[in-house]
Amino acid sequence: MTSTSEKTPETEKEANNKILERCLKVLHDAKNDSEQFAALLLVTKVVKASETNAETRRRIFGAIGFSFPSRLLITKESPSGCPNQIFRALGLTLFACFSTSPEMATHPEMFNKIPIFNEVISSQMEPGADITTFTSMIDDSYQCLQAFSACSEGQRQLVTQGTVSALCQAYINQCHGCEKALRLLVSLLNAMENICWNTSKPELLKVCNVLSEQFAAEEGNRKFELCNIMQHFLPNMCILKEDPNFTACLKNCYTGLFSILNSKLSISQRDPALKLAGLLLAVYGSDWLLAVNDDTRIKFLTLIVNLACVEVRICLEDPGLEATYSKPDVITACYSIIEFGMMVCVLDDKVHLTEAESGQLVKIMVEAFGAIIGYLKQVNEEQLRDPFVFASVRALGAWMAEETSALKDEICEVLPLLIRYAQMLFECPFRSNDIDSEVKELSLTDPSEAKTWSKDALRFLLPGFCHLSAEDAPRRILISHGFHVLLYRYFAQQWKVFSSWQNTPPLPDDPEMNLRTACGVFLNLVVTEPALIREEECFSSLLKLLMESLQSLLYNQRFLILAANFTTLGLMISRIFADTPVLQGDSVSKGFFQEAIHFLSKAHTIQREKMDQRTWIVQTEKYQEVWDQISELWFLGMQAFGSCIPLLPWLPQSIIDSEWLNDIFDLLSQASPVTVESDLITAFQSVLAELAKNNKSCKDFMLLKNGAEKANLYGMSILEQVLCEN
C-alpha cells in the first residue's frame, strides 16, 4: 500500500504547477531584478524546456519578456556562493524554453542571440567552474540552434552569423555536445551547402579531415555511421584543387572504404559504403584513387565496380523490384561507380588497367547494364516521373556514349521508351520544388542538377544517339519515332540558352556541348537520309537557324569548334535545299556562304623550315589549337562547299569577291609540293575543279595563275583536265 507521504508523478506535477503559479505571480509583481531573478531561479527548477507546453511558455514569456533574459546573457558575474555564470545559465535556460515554440523561435530577438549561443557551444570550461552549469549552458544553446535550423530563415541566420564555424570548432575540440554539433552541421550543409562552404571553408575542411581520420582508424560500428556522415562533408572539386592538403582526406577515405568493402558485410553495412564510394568517384573521379600511390588502387577499383554491378543486378532483376523502391539512393551510387569504371576502361588516361583487367570489368558491366535495360522495359507511364528512372536513363546514356557494340539489340528495344521519355521531360519538365529533395536523396553526380536535371534527359542520351544514328537499324527506329523533330526543337532551345550566355562569361559548358553533339546526329542523318531531309520541314528550319547564327560564332576563338559544326552542317544541308527559296541568293544565304568561306579559307598558312629550307602548308595558330577536333569537319565542309558550286549560280561570284581563289594559289605557289598532304590537295581540288567547270571568270583567273601547271605539279588530275579543255 502506497504511503500518503510518498510522491507519485501526478502529485509531483501538481506540486510543481502550484510552485509555478506562485513564481509567475512573483514575476508579475517583482519590483527589481533581484526579485525577478529569485522567481526565475525557482521556475527553472520546476520547469524544464522540454516539458513545458505552449500555454506555459506563453505565460512565462508574458511574465518576463525578452529584456530581462537578454540582460542575463551578458552578465558573467555571479552572486556570492553561486556557481560562475549562473545568470547566463539562467538566461540560456529561458531562451531554450522559448525556442521550443515555433512562433517564438523565429523572433528577431531570438536570432540576435545567435553569436552568444555560438560562443557558448565552442567554449572550454574554465578552471573551477561548475560542470553541471557549464554543460547545461551548452545543452540549452544547442536547443536554440536546433530550433532555428528547423526553418529556412533560421538556417540563413545561423549561416550568416557564424554558427557553422562555431559548430566546426566545437566538433574539432570535442567539446561537450560535439555530436549535436555534427548533426547540426549535416542539417545546414544539406540546406545551404554552397553558402556554408563559402563562409566557413577552412573550418569545414578541418572537420572533414578529422572525420576522415576517424573513418580510417575506426574499426567498430562507428565506421559505418561515418560512411553516412562523410557524404555530407565532401567539398566540390574546385575546393579540392584550391587546397592540396585535402589529398590526405581522400587517402583516409580510401583506407576506410578499402577495409570495409574488402570484408564480409551485411546489407546495412555495405549500403552506406557503396554510397560514399559512389559519391567520391562522382565528385573526384580518378583524383580520388590517384591520391593513393600504391598497387592496391587497381584491386580496389575492380572490387567496387564488381560490388556495384552485383548490387545493381540483385536489385533490378528482382521480380518485385522491392529493393529498387526501398533504396534508390544506393543503386544510384552504384551507377556512379559503374560509370566511372566504364570511363577508365575506355579512356584509361590516369588509372592504367591491363587488357585482362579491362576486359573483366567490361564483361560484368555488360550484365549490369543489361539489368538496367530490363528494368526500363518494365517502367510504365505512371513511373516515368520517378527520379530513379532518370538516374537509370542517365546511366544507360553513359554506356551508349562509350560502348557501341555490346547490348546493341537490347538498346534498340528500349529506344522508343528513351525517345518518349526525353520528349516528355522536354515538353513537361517537373517543377523544381517538387523534386529537389528526391534529387538530393539520389545523390546525382553534379549538385547543380537539383534544378536542371528534370528538364533535360537528352544531354545524356545525345552522345549515344549520335553513334546509333550512323547505323541503319537504330536510325530507322529514331526516325520512325520522330526523334529528328524533337532534336530540332531541342537544338533551337539550346541555341537560345547558349546565345543568352554567349557574351556573359563564364559560359556553361552543357549548351555548347549539346549543340555540337546534336550537329553530329544531324550530319549522320543528312549523309544517310537525304530524302528525309528534303521532306521534313524541321530541316529547312534548322538550315535557317544555322545560316542566321554562324556569324556570332565565327570570330571568337572560344567557339571555333561550334562554328565548324554549324558551317559544315549548314553546307551539307544546303546541297539538298539548293533549289528551294531558302537558298536563292538573299542576304541571309549569301552572308552564310561568305562566313563559310571565311571559316574554310582561314585554316592554313605557310611555314618555312630552317633545317631543309622547305615550305610547308600548316594550320594557322588559331586552328592548330583545336585541329584534332575540327579537321574532319573542315575536310567534309570543303567537299560540301564544292558540291554547292554547280547548284548555286550566284556562289562563284562570292568566292571571287572574297579573294579565296587568290589565297589558295598563293599557298600552292609558295609551298614545296612534296610537303603537302594528299588529303589537303584533294580538298583544294574539290573546290577548284567545280569553280573551273561552272564559272568562266574563275577558270580564267586560274589560267592566269598557271593553274594547269600547278594542278600537274600537285597531282590534281581532275582540275588539270578541266583547265586544259577549250
XYZ file of C-alpha atoms in Angstrom:
726
model
C 0.000 0.000 0.000
C 1.408 3.363 -1.041
C 2.180 5.793 1.765
C 0.294 9.085 1.579
C 3.624 10.890 2.015
C 5.185 9.122 -0.992
C 5.350 11.281 -4.132
C 3.841 9.968 -7.373
C 4.396 11.576 -10.784
C 0.890 13.026 -10.602
C 1.336 14.555 -7.159
C 4.798 15.897 -8.062
C 3.395 17.515 -11.213
C 0.578 19.064 -9.210
C 3.065 20.436 -6.674
C 5.249 21.859 -9.453
C 2.231 23.550 -11.022
C 1.415 25.209 -7.711
C 5.024 26.415 -7.350
C 4.995 27.636 -10.951
C 1.805 29.614 -10.321
C 3.397 31.285 -7.295
C 6.571 32.018 -9.284
C 4.626 33.586 -12.119
C 2.754 35.752 -9.642
C 6.065 36.852 -8.126
C 7.373 37.631 -11.601
C 4.363 39.798 -12.319
C 4.740 41.623 -9.017
C 8.582 41.842 -8.997
C 9.843 45.367 -8.320
C 13.532 44.806 -9.210
C 15.971 42.410 -10.892
C 16.768 40.592 -7.646
C 13.136 39.622 -7.116
C 12.813 38.581 -10.785
C 15.995 36.525 -10.552
C 14.812 34.700 -7.418
C 11.479 33.852 -9.038
C 13.115 32.720 -12.279
C 15.532 30.507 -10.359
C 12.541 28.656 -8.949
C 10.890 28.497 -12.395
C 13.893 26.756 -13.928
C 13.944 24.204 -11.099
C 10.329 23.148 -11.613
C 10.021 23.544 -15.388
C 12.349 22.040 -17.973
C 12.206 23.421 -21.504
C 11.316 20.053 -22.986
C 8.431 19.581 -20.581
C 6.643 22.894 -20.993
C 3.558 23.154 -23.108
C 2.704 26.081 -25.350
C 0.429 27.695 -22.777
C 3.094 27.529 -20.048
C 5.738 29.006 -22.358
C 3.359 31.771 -23.323
C 2.672 32.620 -19.684
C 6.372 32.579 -18.731
C 7.211 34.835 -21.641
C 4.284 37.102 -20.811
C 5.636 37.484 -17.297
C 9.256 38.301 -18.196
C 9.529 39.174 -21.919
C 12.910 39.319 -23.700
C 14.527 42.205 -21.882
C 15.482 40.581 -18.589
C 16.733 37.227 -20.072
C 18.788 39.221 -22.572
C 20.492 41.101 -19.766
C 21.162 37.818 -18.006
C 23.032 36.508 -21.053
C 25.588 39.317 -20.983
C 26.114 39.190 -17.200
C 29.046 36.966 -16.300
C 29.389 37.826 -12.617
C 27.623 35.629 -10.102
C 26.304 36.318 -6.609
C 28.446 35.174 -3.749
C 28.121 31.446 -3.161
C 26.598 30.770 -6.614
C 28.319 28.905 -9.473
C 30.119 31.016 -12.049
C 27.931 32.324 -14.855
C 24.702 31.392 -13.075
C 22.999 34.463 -14.574
C 23.982 33.490 -18.117
C 22.945 29.890 -17.478
C 19.524 31.057 -16.316
C 19.119 33.274 -19.377
C 20.065 30.406 -21.682
C 17.528 28.118 -19.995
C 14.805 30.693 -20.607
C 15.754 31.151 -24.256
C 15.849 27.373 -24.688
C 12.343 27.271 -23.224
C 11.156 29.962 -25.626
C 12.807 28.250 -28.620
C 10.537 25.226 -28.312
C 7.717 27.427 -29.579
C 7.908 27.665 -33.392
C 6.453 31.172 -33.300
C 8.930 32.457 -30.723
C 11.903 30.626 -32.312
C 11.712 32.915 -35.347
C 11.516 36.149 -33.350
C 14.285 38.677 -34.220
C 15.220 38.860 -30.509
C 15.977 35.143 -30.616
C 18.095 35.444 -33.771
C 20.030 38.337 -32.198
C 21.403 35.928 -29.580
C 22.993 33.550 -32.103
C 26.535 34.940 -31.536
C 26.170 34.192 -27.811
C 24.964 30.639 -28.483
C 27.916 30.194 -30.868
C 30.332 31.367 -28.210
C 28.886 29.019 -25.593
C 28.958 25.798 -27.657
C 32.573 26.304 -28.726
C 33.873 27.373 -25.289
C 36.110 25.413 -22.925
C 35.213 25.027 -19.259
C 37.159 27.441 -17.069
C 39.115 26.106 -14.075
C 36.918 25.815 -11.002
C 33.701 26.186 -12.998
C 30.659 24.107 -12.062
C 30.442 21.298 -14.620
C 26.671 20.962 -14.276
C 26.138 24.647 -15.001
C 28.644 24.535 -17.881
C 27.096 21.532 -19.643
C 23.591 22.878 -19.051
C 24.526 26.127 -20.826
C 25.820 24.221 -23.836
C 22.764 21.959 -23.985
C 20.433 24.964 -23.846
C 22.413 26.723 -26.583
C 22.115 23.678 -28.829
C 18.399 23.601 -28.089
C 18.099 27.121 -29.513
C 20.333 26.489 -32.534
C 18.467 23.316 -33.426
C 15.166 25.173 -33.187
C 16.459 27.853 -35.572
C 17.619 25.226 -38.080
C 14.061 23.949 -38.459
C 13.078 26.822 -40.786
C 14.704 28.428 -43.818
C 15.062 31.872 -42.231
C 16.641 30.311 -39.159
C 19.116 28.421 -41.334
C 20.039 31.627 -43.125
C 20.554 33.423 -39.823
C 22.765 30.633 -38.496
C 24.983 30.542 -41.573
C 25.352 34.311 -41.874
C 26.051 34.765 -38.148
C 28.939 32.296 -37.932
C 27.267 29.233 -36.461
C 28.908 26.883 -38.991
C 32.383 27.926 -37.840
C 31.367 27.609 -34.188
C 29.941 24.129 -34.743
C 33.115 23.103 -36.556
C 35.229 24.373 -33.660
C 33.041 22.525 -31.167
C 33.498 19.253 -33.024
C 37.220 19.675 -33.686
C 37.847 20.393 -29.985
C 35.445 17.573 -28.980
C 33.562 19.942 -26.702
C 30.530 18.833 -24.744
C 27.711 18.223 -27.229
C 30.065 17.745 -30.192
C 27.809 15.052 -31.676
C 24.976 17.581 -31.651
C 27.314 19.965 -33.471
C 27.940 17.302 -36.108
C 24.237 16.613 -36.632
C 23.508 20.323 -36.901
C 26.335 20.770 -39.414
C 24.878 17.987 -41.546
C 21.494 19.711 -41.433
C 22.928 23.083 -42.503
C 25.083 21.558 -45.248
C 22.047 19.781 -46.647
C 20.065 23.009 -46.696
C 22.726 25.566 -47.735
C 25.820 23.701 -48.879
C 27.352 26.354 -51.128
C 26.852 29.207 -48.657
C 28.277 27.110 -45.813
C 31.432 26.371 -47.800
C 31.754 29.966 -48.973
C 31.578 31.341 -45.433
C 33.421 28.632 -43.456
C 35.659 26.699 -45.846
C 38.779 26.425 -43.602
C 36.773 25.183 -40.620
C 34.729 22.706 -42.690
C 37.906 21.318 -44.241
C 39.301 20.736 -40.764
C 36.151 18.864 -39.752
C 36.335 16.841 -42.958
C 39.921 15.879 -42.167
C 39.056 14.942 -38.573
C 36.143 12.794 -39.753
C 38.285 11.117 -42.413
C 40.978 10.316 -39.832
C 38.342 8.784 -37.581
C 36.924 6.882 -40.553
C 40.313 5.427 -41.472
C 41.166 4.419 -37.901
C 37.785 3.272 -36.559
C 37.094 -0.466 -36.506
C 33.675 -0.641 -34.811
C 30.128 0.295 -35.790
C 31.101 3.957 -35.716
C 32.910 3.360 -39.008
C 29.596 2.693 -40.749
C 27.990 5.762 -39.162
C 30.891 7.823 -40.511
C 30.179 6.462 -44.011
C 26.874 8.313 -43.931
C 28.252 11.410 -42.222
C 31.259 11.809 -44.565
C 28.985 12.127 -47.584
C 27.758 15.497 -46.331
C 31.221 16.967 -45.748
C 32.971 16.297 -49.051
C 33.582 19.611 -50.852
C 33.312 20.107 -54.595
C 36.210 19.613 -56.977
C 37.117 23.320 -57.057
C 37.852 23.324 -53.338
C 39.974 20.189 -53.716
C 42.135 21.945 -56.306
C 42.438 25.030 -54.100
C 43.570 23.056 -51.052
C 46.206 20.394 -51.804
C 46.124 19.340 -48.139
C 42.724 17.814 -48.833
C 44.550 14.914 -50.507
C 45.131 13.482 -47.014
C 41.378 13.371 -46.529
C 40.932 11.438 -49.778
C 43.601 8.961 -48.700
C 41.793 8.402 -45.407
C 38.509 7.830 -47.241
C 40.251 5.306 -49.449
C 41.772 3.496 -46.466
C 38.475 3.354 -44.600
C 36.452 2.162 -47.605
C 39.027 -0.424 -48.637
C 38.899 -2.012 -45.199
C 35.063 -2.040 -45.243
C 34.492 -3.330 -48.768
C 37.258 -5.908 -48.512
C 35.402 -7.555 -45.601
C 32.284 -9.670 -45.307
C 29.423 -7.247 -44.791
C 25.760 -7.194 -44.003
C 23.479 -5.194 -46.291
C 23.165 -2.409 -43.710
C 26.956 -2.113 -43.617
C 27.568 -2.379 -47.358
C 24.985 0.182 -48.485
C 26.489 3.296 -46.827
C 29.955 2.250 -48.025
C 28.735 1.978 -51.632
C 27.018 5.365 -51.339
C 30.221 7.000 -50.104
C 32.339 5.305 -52.796
C 29.862 6.408 -55.477
C 29.952 9.993 -54.283
C 33.748 10.081 -54.104
C 34.066 8.798 -57.665
C 31.299 11.069 -58.933
C 32.852 14.213 -57.417
C 36.599 13.500 -57.612
C 36.894 10.735 -60.218
C 40.366 9.334 -60.689
C 41.844 12.074 -58.471
C 40.440 10.166 -55.515
C 42.141 6.897 -56.482
C 45.350 8.642 -57.539
C 45.646 10.115 -54.044
C 46.908 6.651 -53.072
C 50.256 5.773 -54.585
C 50.267 2.001 -54.294
C 49.188 -1.068 -56.228
C 46.004 -1.613 -54.225
C 44.041 1.017 -56.144
C 43.581 -1.267 -59.181
C 42.412 -4.039 -56.871
C 40.106 -1.589 -55.106
C 38.647 -0.237 -58.354
C 37.965 -3.764 -59.573
C 36.395 -4.607 -56.204
C 33.981 -1.677 -56.038
C 32.926 -1.976 -59.690
C 32.204 -5.674 -59.148
C 30.248 -4.962 -55.971
C 28.285 -2.173 -57.673
C 27.426 -4.350 -60.670
C 26.296 -7.199 -58.431
C 24.160 -4.813 -56.365
C 22.517 -3.398 -59.496
C 21.719 -6.858 -60.786
C 20.344 -8.064 -57.451
C 18.067 -5.045 -57.138
C 16.935 -4.624 -60.740
C 16.481 -8.299 -61.568
C 14.240 -8.787 -58.541
C 10.765 -9.541 -59.995
C 9.049 -7.338 -57.424
C 11.657 -4.548 -57.605
C 11.209 -4.016 -53.855
C 14.876 -3.077 -53.394
C 14.646 -0.571 -56.240
C 11.989 1.406 -54.420
C 13.389 0.907 -50.927
C 16.936 2.115 -51.614
C 17.193 4.005 -54.913
C 19.994 6.118 -53.473
C 22.229 3.051 -53.119
C 21.588 1.885 -56.673
C 22.221 5.390 -57.995
C 25.561 5.414 -56.174
C 26.326 2.093 -57.858
C 25.520 3.721 -61.192
C 28.182 6.361 -60.496
C 30.723 3.649 -59.671
C 29.927 1.707 -62.850
C 30.058 4.858 -64.998
C 33.498 5.613 -63.621
C 34.668 2.055 -64.226
C 33.455 2.324 -67.797
C 35.314 5.609 -68.361
C 38.520 4.056 -67.024
C 38.162 1.105 -69.399
C 37.508 3.387 -72.387
C 39.869 6.300 -71.722
C 42.360 4.826 -69.255
C 44.110 8.190 -69.051
C 45.218 8.029 -65.418
C 44.284 4.678 -63.890
C 46.127 2.142 -66.014
C 44.365 -1.207 -66.376
C 45.765 -4.205 -68.190
C 43.786 -5.565 -71.119
C 42.698 -8.520 -68.986
C 41.552 -6.261 -66.123
C 39.652 -4.004 -68.507
C 38.024 -6.966 -70.249
C 36.916 -8.424 -66.917
C 35.293 -5.161 -65.864
C 33.524 -4.669 -69.196
C 32.124 -8.209 -69.023
C 30.489 -7.664 -65.634
C 29.332 -4.159 -66.609
C 27.537 -5.604 -69.639
C 25.495 -7.727 -67.235
C 24.698 -4.704 -65.046
C 23.578 -2.559 -67.984
C 21.533 -5.488 -69.229
C 19.725 -5.350 -65.880
C 19.161 -1.586 -66.291
C 17.643 -2.147 -69.739
C 15.456 -4.897 -68.302
C 14.250 -2.533 -65.578
C 13.455 0.243 -68.062
C 11.379 -2.184 -70.133
C 9.118 -2.650 -67.098
C 8.595 1.077 -66.469
C 5.046 2.217 -67.151
C 3.739 5.714 -67.905
C 2.933 6.477 -64.266
C 6.510 5.660 -63.210
C 8.217 7.858 -65.809
C 8.314 10.800 -63.410
C 10.151 8.809 -60.750
C 13.626 10.387 -60.305
C 15.111 6.881 -60.173
C 14.014 6.351 -63.776
C 16.030 9.428 -64.704
C 19.085 8.067 -62.882
C 18.722 4.785 -64.788
C 18.343 6.559 -68.148
C 21.384 8.680 -67.380
C 23.499 5.612 -66.574
C 22.387 3.865 -69.753
C 23.153 7.027 -71.728
C 26.721 6.943 -70.429
C 27.060 3.336 -71.572
C 25.613 4.101 -75.033
C 28.043 7.008 -75.428
C 31.114 4.817 -74.904
C 30.191 1.238 -75.811
C 28.872 0.910 -79.368
C 28.771 -2.861 -79.851
C 27.618 -4.676 -76.700
C 23.866 -4.825 -75.962
C 23.023 -3.137 -79.276
C 19.898 -5.227 -79.894
C 18.677 -4.719 -76.334
C 19.219 -0.948 -76.611
C 17.228 -0.877 -79.864
C 14.343 -2.497 -77.992
C 14.293 0.269 -75.404
C 14.971 3.153 -77.839
C 11.261 4.065 -78.234
C 10.960 4.430 -74.455
C 14.087 6.609 -74.280
C 12.762 8.896 -77.031
C 9.346 9.144 -75.396
C 10.948 9.807 -72.012
C 13.223 12.551 -73.382
C 10.284 14.160 -75.160
C 8.125 14.057 -72.038
C 10.764 15.808 -69.939
C 11.436 18.366 -72.671
C 7.770 19.235 -73.079
C 6.584 18.903 -69.470
C 9.504 19.335 -67.053
C 8.913 18.675 -63.371
C 8.598 21.694 -61.135
C 11.948 22.006 -59.372
C 10.277 22.446 -55.975
C 8.669 19.042 -56.365
C 11.889 17.181 -56.985
C 14.630 18.919 -55.007
C 14.503 16.603 -52.023
C 14.236 13.490 -54.171
C 17.187 14.524 -56.299
C 19.344 15.125 -53.237
C 18.393 11.722 -51.894
C 19.501 10.117 -55.151
C 22.922 11.801 -54.878
C 23.201 12.795 -58.537
C 26.730 13.397 -59.791
C 26.541 17.142 -60.205
C 24.989 19.074 -57.262
C 23.812 21.770 -59.665
C 21.490 19.208 -61.261
C 18.979 19.635 -58.454
C 17.478 22.443 -60.532
C 18.162 21.283 -64.084
C 18.109 17.527 -64.494
C 14.352 17.145 -64.847
C 14.277 19.374 -67.913
C 16.992 17.621 -69.873
C 17.452 13.897 -70.339
C 18.614 14.478 -73.916
C 22.003 15.833 -72.878
C 22.865 12.383 -71.510
C 21.305 10.451 -74.385
C 22.628 12.514 -77.316
C 26.183 11.067 -77.441
C 24.756 7.546 -77.631
C 22.110 8.585 -80.139
C 24.871 10.126 -82.252
C 26.557 6.708 -82.518
C 23.254 4.948 -83.176
C 22.172 7.394 -85.895
C 25.124 6.209 -88.007
C 23.743 2.645 -88.119
C 20.793 1.518 -90.203
C 18.610 -0.373 -87.707
C 18.701 2.073 -84.774
C 18.472 5.053 -87.157
C 15.215 3.686 -88.572
C 13.837 3.474 -85.032
C 14.914 7.048 -84.260
C 13.288 8.354 -87.444
C 10.089 6.325 -87.077
C 9.558 7.805 -83.619
C 10.110 11.382 -84.787
C 13.382 11.886 -82.962
C 14.647 14.308 -85.641
C 11.710 16.645 -84.928
C 12.378 16.541 -81.188
C 16.082 17.081 -81.823
C 15.441 20.236 -83.866
C 13.244 21.668 -81.101
C 15.908 20.819 -78.553
C 18.622 22.326 -80.769
C 16.686 25.587 -81.085
C 16.115 25.696 -77.329
C 19.784 25.022 -76.546
C 20.849 27.710 -79.037
C 18.610 30.162 -77.220
C 20.240 29.235 -73.903
C 23.714 29.442 -75.421
C 23.006 32.815 -77.045
C 21.751 34.310 -73.802
C 25.086 33.438 -72.109
C 27.376 33.937 -75.086
C 28.655 37.362 -74.081
C 28.442 36.832 -70.332
C 31.347 34.630 -69.183
C 31.657 32.156 -67.693
C 29.528 30.303 -70.226
C 28.101 26.945 -69.069
C 29.634 24.036 -70.975
C 26.478 21.994 -71.392
C 24.607 24.068 -74.040
C 27.636 24.219 -76.341
C 28.381 20.501 -75.985
C 24.717 19.683 -76.569
C 24.715 21.769 -79.754
C 27.897 20.120 -81.024
C 26.587 16.614 -80.343
C 23.243 17.431 -81.942
C 25.130 18.619 -85.041
C 26.774 15.198 -85.147
C 23.384 13.465 -85.161
C 22.082 15.803 -87.877
C 25.186 15.189 -90.006
C 24.606 11.445 -89.823
C 21.005 11.952 -90.949
C 21.993 14.323 -93.763
C 24.548 11.850 -95.123
C 22.364 8.744 -94.859
C 18.798 10.045 -95.297
C 18.770 12.849 -97.915
C 15.153 12.106 -98.856
C 14.074 12.602 -95.238
C 15.933 15.917 -95.066
C 14.061 17.272 -98.068
C 10.653 16.067 -96.862
C 10.748 17.237 -93.241
C 10.116 20.909 -92.522
C 12.315 20.854 -89.402
C 15.445 20.603 -91.583
C 14.687 23.763 -93.559
C 14.087 25.489 -90.224
C 17.396 24.090 -88.998
C 19.221 25.468 -92.060
C 17.734 28.918 -91.469
C 18.859 28.820 -87.846
C 22.396 27.792 -88.851
C 22.649 30.495 -91.503
C 21.431 33.209 -89.151
C 23.653 32.117 -86.236
C 27.075 31.319 -87.723
C 28.371 34.898 -87.768
C 28.054 35.227 -83.974
C 30.416 32.262 -83.520
C 32.951 32.645 -86.265
C 35.215 35.368 -84.921
C 35.529 34.083 -81.342
C 38.279 31.535 -80.716
C 36.301 30.017 -77.846
C 33.537 28.948 -80.214
C 35.594 27.785 -83.209
C 34.615 24.121 -82.723
C 30.931 25.016 -82.648
C 31.433 27.274 -85.680
C 32.977 24.316 -87.533
C 29.919 22.218 -86.745
C 27.499 24.923 -87.846
C 29.435 25.609 -91.066
C 29.745 22.004 -92.203
C 26.206 21.021 -91.249
C 24.838 24.112 -92.994
C 26.809 23.327 -96.170
C 25.704 19.675 -96.154
C 22.032 20.650 -95.870
C 22.471 23.411 -98.482
C 23.304 20.774 -101.116
C 19.833 19.286 -100.594
C 17.921 22.585 -100.407
C 19.802 24.360 -103.219
C 16.705 24.735 -105.420
C 14.399 25.948 -102.631
C 13.574 29.548 -101.635
C 15.891 29.201 -98.616
C 18.957 29.472 -100.903
C 18.012 31.882 -103.673
C 20.774 34.377 -103.003
C 19.146 36.646 -100.428
C 21.235 38.475 -97.825
C 20.978 35.666 -95.267
C 22.090 32.856 -97.575
C 24.854 34.970 -99.156
C 26.003 36.014 -95.702
C 26.175 32.388 -94.589
C 28.338 31.369 -97.553
C 30.633 34.355 -97.011
C 31.090 33.181 -93.428
C 31.621 29.590 -94.609
C 34.339 30.882 -96.986
C 35.935 32.692 -94.069
C 35.966 29.510 -91.963
C 37.385 27.335 -94.754
C 39.912 29.876 -96.046
C 41.498 30.850 -92.747
C 42.598 27.358 -91.752
C 46.040 27.236 -93.457
C 49.162 29.307 -93.833
C 52.789 28.909 -94.988
C 55.669 27.907 -92.706
C 59.338 27.667 -93.779
C 61.595 25.117 -92.092
C 65.117 26.418 -91.425
C 66.679 22.949 -91.477
C 65.821 21.901 -95.044
C 64.562 25.240 -96.406
C 61.293 23.605 -97.403
C 57.999 25.460 -97.195
C 55.004 23.688 -95.683
C 51.290 24.373 -95.639
C 50.298 24.219 -91.964
C 47.294 25.108 -89.851
C 47.099 28.690 -88.641
C 47.714 29.197 -84.946
C 44.017 29.755 -84.275
C 43.041 26.478 -85.937
C 46.011 24.460 -84.647
C 44.693 24.631 -81.087
C 41.528 22.704 -81.986
C 42.509 20.986 -85.253
C 42.192 17.476 -83.813
C 38.518 18.253 -83.096
C 37.610 20.117 -86.303
C 39.816 18.625 -89.036
C 37.205 16.084 -90.192
C 34.586 18.822 -90.235
C 36.866 21.097 -92.285
C 37.535 18.445 -94.944
C 33.853 17.490 -95.088
C 32.993 21.185 -95.310
C 35.335 21.622 -98.287
C 33.692 18.699 -100.048
C 30.181 20.021 -99.324
C 31.156 23.543 -100.446
C 32.418 22.170 -103.746
C 29.113 20.316 -104.212
C 27.177 23.568 -103.748
C 29.049 25.467 -106.504
C 27.191 23.966 -109.509
C 23.876 24.194 -107.632
C 24.034 27.894 -106.682
C 24.772 30.146 -109.700
C 25.487 33.164 -107.501
C 28.103 31.403 -105.351
C 31.214 31.706 -107.634
C 30.970 35.499 -107.602
C 31.003 35.424 -103.777
C 34.204 33.368 -103.948
C 35.799 35.834 -106.369
C 34.845 38.765 -104.132
C 36.353 37.042 -101.087
C 39.772 36.556 -102.804
C 39.800 32.965 -101.588
C 40.943 31.756 -105.017
C 43.968 34.018 -104.815
C 44.764 32.767 -101.302
C 44.680 29.110 -102.420
C 47.047 29.745 -105.322
C 49.370 31.739 -103.080
C 49.619 28.717 -100.771
C 50.274 26.380 -103.708
C 52.854 28.751 -105.202
C 54.876 29.093 -102.011
C 54.710 25.510 -100.743
C 57.056 22.667 -101.618
C 54.766 20.155 -103.367
C 56.316 17.119 -101.666
C 55.391 18.555 -98.261
C 51.663 18.979 -98.929
C 49.494 16.124 -97.670
C 47.309 14.329 -100.193
C 44.029 14.912 -98.327
C 44.636 18.685 -98.407
C 45.328 18.539 -102.169
C 42.072 16.586 -102.631
C 40.173 19.205 -100.601
C 41.521 22.098 -102.659
C 40.797 20.255 -105.913
C 37.150 19.580 -104.874
C 36.538 23.338 -104.801
C 38.838 24.488 -107.629
C 37.612 21.933 -110.165
C 33.952 22.818 -109.604
C 34.730 26.529 -109.952
C 36.621 25.936 -113.182
C 33.779 23.799 -114.565
C 30.965 26.171 -113.676
C 32.318 29.718 -113.936
C 34.384 31.203 -116.767
C 35.749 34.058 -114.638
C 37.123 31.603 -112.093
C 38.637 29.426 -114.854
C 40.285 32.451 -116.483
C 41.722 33.519 -113.124
C 43.223 30.066 -112.589
C 44.784 30.058 -116.035
C 46.377 33.431 -115.291
C 47.849 31.841 -112.153
C 49.340 28.962 -114.211
C 46.646 26.743 -112.803
C 47.222 23.841 -115.207
C 50.917 23.652 -114.282
C 50.056 23.871 -110.570
C 47.473 21.138 -110.993
C 50.016 18.904 -112.707
C 52.643 19.671 -110.062
C 50.324 18.746 -107.189
C 48.677 15.779 -108.890
C 45.252 17.418 -109.289
C 44.357 15.487 -112.428
C 40.676 16.487 -112.488
C 41.500 20.186 -112.214
C 44.242 19.865 -114.838
C 41.821 18.230 -117.269
C 39.188 20.951 -116.788
C 41.704 23.762 -117.248
C 43.148 22.198 -120.400
C 39.749 21.918 -122.065
C 38.920 24.643 -124.606
